[in-house]
mmCIF file of C-alpha atoms in Angstrom:
data_model
loop_
_atom_site.group_PDB
_atom_site.id
_atom_site.type_symbol
_atom_site.label_atom_id
_atom_site.label_comp_id
_atom_site.label_asym_id
_atom_site.label_seq_id
_atom_site.Cartn_x
_atom_site.Cartn_y
_atom_site.Cartn_z
ATOM 1 C CA UNK A 1 8.748 11.620 -16.835
ATOM 2 C CA UNK A 2 11.997 12.219 -15.080
ATOM 3 C CA UNK A 3 12.748 12.636 -11.381
ATOM 4 C CA UNK A 4 12.449 16.429 -11.427
ATOM 5 C CA UNK A 5 9.023 16.308 -13.099
ATOM 6 C CA UNK A 6 7.721 13.707 -10.644
ATOM 7 C CA UNK A 7 8.990 15.741 -7.697
ATOM 8 C CA UNK A 8 7.311 18.922 -8.980
ATOM 9 C CA UNK A 9 4.010 17.095 -9.440
ATOM 10 C CA UNK A 10 4.335 15.372 -6.066
ATOM 11 C CA UNK A 11 5.074 18.640 -4.276
ATOM 12 C CA UNK A 12 2.100 20.355 -5.934
ATOM 13 C CA UNK A 13 -0.364 17.671 -4.809
ATOM 14 C CA UNK A 14 1.101 17.437 -1.299
ATOM 15 C CA UNK A 15 0.844 21.207 -0.779
ATOM 16 C CA UNK A 16 -2.681 21.373 -2.301
ATOM 17 C CA UNK A 17 -4.711 18.862 -0.331
ATOM 18 C CA UNK A 18 -7.908 19.449 -2.310
ATOM 19 C CA UNK A 19 -6.074 18.661 -5.570
ATOM 20 C CA UNK A 20 -4.581 15.564 -3.934
ATOM 21 C CA UNK A 21 -8.038 14.401 -2.808
ATOM 22 C CA UNK A 22 -9.376 15.025 -6.311
ATOM 23 C CA UNK A 23 -6.566 12.939 -7.817
ATOM 24 C CA UNK A 24 -7.332 9.995 -5.529
ATOM 25 C CA UNK A 25 -11.072 10.355 -6.145
ATOM 26 C CA UNK A 26 -10.490 10.472 -9.901
ATOM 27 C CA UNK A 27 -8.437 7.275 -9.725
ATOM 28 C CA UNK A 28 -11.241 5.460 -7.878
ATOM 29 C CA UNK A 29 -14.092 6.934 -9.934
ATOM 30 C CA UNK A 30 -12.519 6.353 -13.354
ATOM 31 C CA UNK A 31 -11.560 2.793 -12.449
ATOM 32 C CA UNK A 32 -15.089 2.141 -11.182
ATOM 33 C CA UNK A 33 -16.645 3.511 -14.390
ATOM 34 C CA UNK A 34 -15.114 0.786 -16.486
ATOM 35 C CA UNK A 35 -15.649 -1.996 -14.020
ATOM 36 C CA UNK A 36 -19.292 -1.094 -13.393
ATOM 37 C CA UNK A 37 -20.171 -0.523 -17.036
ATOM 38 C CA UNK A 38 -18.719 -3.855 -18.187
ATOM 39 C CA UNK A 39 -21.244 -6.036 -16.297
ATOM 40 C CA UNK A 40 -23.979 -3.634 -17.419
ATOM 41 C CA UNK A 41 -22.981 -4.243 -21.044
ATOM 42 C CA UNK A 42 -23.069 -8.002 -20.475
ATOM 43 C CA UNK A 43 -26.504 -7.705 -18.867
ATOM 44 C CA UNK A 44 -27.818 -5.717 -21.854
ATOM 45 C CA UNK A 45 -26.510 -8.363 -24.231
ATOM 46 C CA UNK A 46 -28.128 -11.114 -22.179
ATOM 47 C CA UNK A 47 -31.476 -9.299 -22.082
ATOM 48 C CA UNK A 48 -31.334 -8.687 -25.849
ATOM 49 C CA UNK A 49 -30.670 -12.381 -26.416
ATOM 50 C CA UNK A 50 -27.314 -11.666 -28.084
ATOM 51 C CA UNK A 51 -25.710 -14.839 -26.719
ATOM 52 C CA UNK A 52 -22.992 -15.113 -29.364
ATOM 53 C CA UNK A 53 -21.966 -11.501 -28.786
ATOM 54 C CA UNK A 54 -22.159 -12.074 -25.023
ATOM 55 C CA UNK A 55 -19.780 -15.037 -25.290
ATOM 56 C CA UNK A 56 -17.412 -13.048 -27.486
ATOM 57 C CA UNK A 57 -17.502 -10.125 -25.032
ATOM 58 C CA UNK A 58 -16.761 -12.428 -22.077
ATOM 59 C CA UNK A 59 -14.228 -14.981 -23.312
ATOM 60 C CA UNK A 60 -12.001 -12.913 -25.618
ATOM 61 C CA UNK A 61 -11.496 -10.113 -23.020
ATOM 62 C CA UNK A 62 -10.845 -12.722 -20.308
ATOM 63 C CA UNK A 63 -8.201 -14.448 -22.441
ATOM 64 C CA UNK A 64 -6.607 -11.100 -23.350
ATOM 65 C CA UNK A 65 -6.588 -10.046 -19.686
ATOM 66 C CA UNK A 66 -4.794 -13.273 -18.761
ATOM 67 C CA UNK A 67 -2.267 -12.762 -21.575
ATOM 68 C CA UNK A 68 -1.581 -9.180 -20.400
ATOM 69 C CA UNK A 69 -1.209 -10.423 -16.806
ATOM 70 C CA UNK A 70 1.258 -13.129 -17.901
ATOM 71 C CA UNK A 71 3.166 -10.622 -20.063
ATOM 72 C CA UNK A 72 3.446 -8.198 -17.113
ATOM 73 C CA UNK A 73 4.911 -10.914 -14.919
ATOM 74 C CA UNK A 74 7.295 -12.003 -17.652
ATOM 75 C CA UNK A 75 8.634 -8.481 -18.306
ATOM 76 C CA UNK A 76 8.360 -7.417 -14.641
ATOM 77 C CA UNK A 77 9.137 -3.753 -15.373
ATOM 78 C CA UNK A 78 9.723 -1.614 -12.301
ATOM 79 C CA UNK A 79 7.213 1.053 -11.319
ATOM 80 C CA UNK A 80 8.222 4.725 -11.065
ATOM 81 C CA UNK A 81 8.334 4.577 -7.255
ATOM 82 C CA UNK A 82 10.754 1.633 -7.490
ATOM 83 C CA UNK A 83 12.984 2.967 -10.232
ATOM 84 C CA UNK A 84 13.144 6.603 -9.098
ATOM 85 C CA UNK A 85 13.592 7.951 -5.574
ATOM 86 C CA UNK A 86 9.981 9.178 -5.387
ATOM 87 C CA UNK A 87 6.971 8.491 -3.253
ATOM 88 C CA UNK A 88 3.875 7.669 -5.292
ATOM 89 C CA UNK A 89 0.740 9.718 -4.688
ATOM 90 C CA UNK A 90 -1.452 6.667 -5.252
ATOM 91 C CA UNK A 91 -0.450 4.222 -2.548
ATOM 92 C CA UNK A 92 0.660 0.923 -3.994
ATOM 93 C CA UNK A 93 2.914 -1.684 -2.428
ATOM 94 C CA UNK A 94 3.252 -3.878 -5.519
ATOM 95 C CA UNK A 95 6.709 -4.413 -6.932
ATOM 96 C CA UNK A 96 7.240 -4.643 -10.677
ATOM 97 C CA UNK A 97 4.590 -5.662 -13.196
ATOM 98 C CA UNK A 98 4.136 -2.099 -14.358
ATOM 99 C CA UNK A 99 4.073 -2.705 -18.124
ATOM 100 C CA UNK A 100 1.430 -2.550 -19.508
ATOM 101 C CA UNK A 101 -1.061 -0.890 -17.162
ATOM 102 C CA UNK A 102 -3.936 -3.303 -16.524
ATOM 103 C CA UNK A 103 -6.213 -0.502 -15.284
ATOM 104 C CA UNK A 104 -5.775 1.350 -18.563
ATOM 105 C CA UNK A 105 -5.924 -1.870 -20.610
ATOM 106 C CA UNK A 106 -9.226 -2.775 -18.984
ATOM 107 C CA UNK A 107 -10.971 0.572 -19.404
ATOM 108 C CA UNK A 108 -9.919 0.867 -23.069
ATOM 109 C CA UNK A 109 -11.020 -2.711 -23.736
ATOM 110 C CA UNK A 110 -14.407 -2.038 -22.141
ATOM 111 C CA UNK A 111 -14.679 1.292 -23.996
ATOM 112 C CA UNK A 112 -14.057 -0.468 -27.319
ATOM 113 C CA UNK A 113 -16.730 -3.069 -26.560
ATOM 114 C CA UNK A 114 -19.210 -0.363 -25.606
ATOM 115 C CA UNK A 115 -18.270 1.656 -28.685
ATOM 116 C CA UNK A 116 -19.484 -1.211 -30.858
ATOM 117 C CA UNK A 117 -22.648 -1.664 -28.818
ATOM 118 C CA UNK A 118 -23.552 1.987 -28.061
ATOM 119 C CA UNK A 119 -21.145 4.739 -29.175
ATOM 120 C CA UNK A 120 -21.966 7.438 -26.553
ATOM 121 C CA UNK A 121 -20.893 5.213 -23.663
ATOM 122 C CA UNK A 122 -17.890 4.015 -25.670
ATOM 123 C CA UNK A 123 -16.796 7.611 -26.238
ATOM 124 C CA UNK A 124 -17.355 8.448 -22.552
ATOM 125 C CA UNK A 125 -15.179 5.486 -21.534
ATOM 126 C CA UNK A 126 -12.457 6.350 -24.046
ATOM 127 C CA UNK A 127 -12.277 9.845 -22.543
ATOM 128 C CA UNK A 128 -12.365 8.350 -19.037
ATOM 129 C CA UNK A 129 -9.531 6.022 -20.103
ATOM 130 C CA UNK A 130 -7.385 8.952 -21.198
ATOM 131 C CA UNK A 131 -7.957 10.652 -17.846
ATOM 132 C CA UNK A 132 -7.264 7.401 -15.968
ATOM 133 C CA UNK A 133 -3.972 7.013 -17.865
ATOM 134 C CA UNK A 134 -2.990 10.569 -16.892
ATOM 135 C CA UNK A 135 -3.965 9.976 -13.250
ATOM 136 C CA UNK A 136 -1.943 6.745 -13.076
ATOM 137 C CA UNK A 137 1.165 8.516 -14.415
ATOM 138 C CA UNK A 138 0.713 11.599 -12.220
ATOM 139 C CA UNK A 139 0.058 9.295 -9.265
ATOM 140 C CA UNK A 140 3.487 7.732 -9.766
ATOM 141 C CA UNK A 141 2.348 4.126 -10.271
ATOM 142 C CA UNK A 142 3.001 3.914 -14.034
ATOM 143 C CA UNK A 143 5.264 5.373 -16.660
ATOM 144 C CA UNK A 144 3.804 6.920 -19.820
ATOM 145 C CA UNK A 145 4.906 3.865 -21.815
ATOM 146 C CA UNK A 146 2.916 1.613 -19.440
ATOM 147 C CA UNK A 147 -0.373 3.441 -19.952
ATOM 148 C CA UNK A 148 0.141 3.907 -23.709
ATOM 149 C CA UNK A 149 0.759 0.174 -24.124
ATOM 150 C CA UNK A 150 -2.254 -0.596 -21.929
ATOM 151 C CA UNK A 151 -4.499 1.669 -24.029
ATOM 152 C CA UNK A 152 -3.230 0.221 -27.315
ATOM 153 C CA UNK A 153 -3.614 -3.396 -26.174
ATOM 154 C CA UNK A 154 -7.065 -2.683 -24.708
ATOM 155 C CA UNK A 155 -8.294 -1.257 -28.002
ATOM 156 C CA UNK A 156 -6.814 -4.198 -29.926
ATOM 157 C CA UNK A 157 -8.426 -6.713 -27.526
ATOM 158 C CA UNK A 158 -11.794 -4.939 -27.861
ATOM 159 C CA UNK A 159 -11.456 -4.881 -31.628
ATOM 160 C CA UNK A 160 -10.661 -8.621 -31.656
ATOM 161 C CA UNK A 161 -13.742 -9.304 -29.512
ATOM 162 C CA UNK A 162 -15.904 -7.313 -31.925
ATOM 163 C CA UNK A 163 -14.302 -8.895 -34.991
ATOM 164 C CA UNK A 164 -14.736 -12.462 -33.721
ATOM 165 C CA UNK A 165 -18.407 -11.743 -33.075
ATOM 166 C CA UNK A 166 -18.842 -10.334 -36.588
ATOM 167 C CA UNK A 167 -17.246 -13.304 -38.367
ATOM 168 C CA UNK A 168 -19.223 -15.909 -36.389
#
């Protein structure tokens, strides 16, 4: 998005406090969905005695998360509120490390894991991930390229976790 688009979105949410509250609530709720459903998935795998799958669903995502974190620091891409003269709707003080979005990476990774285990929750999380990506861009903390890369890498990391389990 460009400066004019961000300003139009910002002005809309500032003048419509209920929409602004909904945006902030959506950011918290959608983030929480992924982070609450991940331990639930691990618990299900433990209770089912799927220890190999459990290990694959813990270690591969952890390694991928660390790689994404390292990559973000290496690239150190500025966030919209740093690069453009805008004020983000989602308050964030962090400088740089915008690409790729770890929030979006995480929810798409978790969605892909769930999709293998139980498709309805996987589909729910994929839809939640799309909405989270939109919220993060509208909120002014990520560019579209950041969330697209996060989604793509999350799906790839989830696929790798599933694939490693299947070949073992």
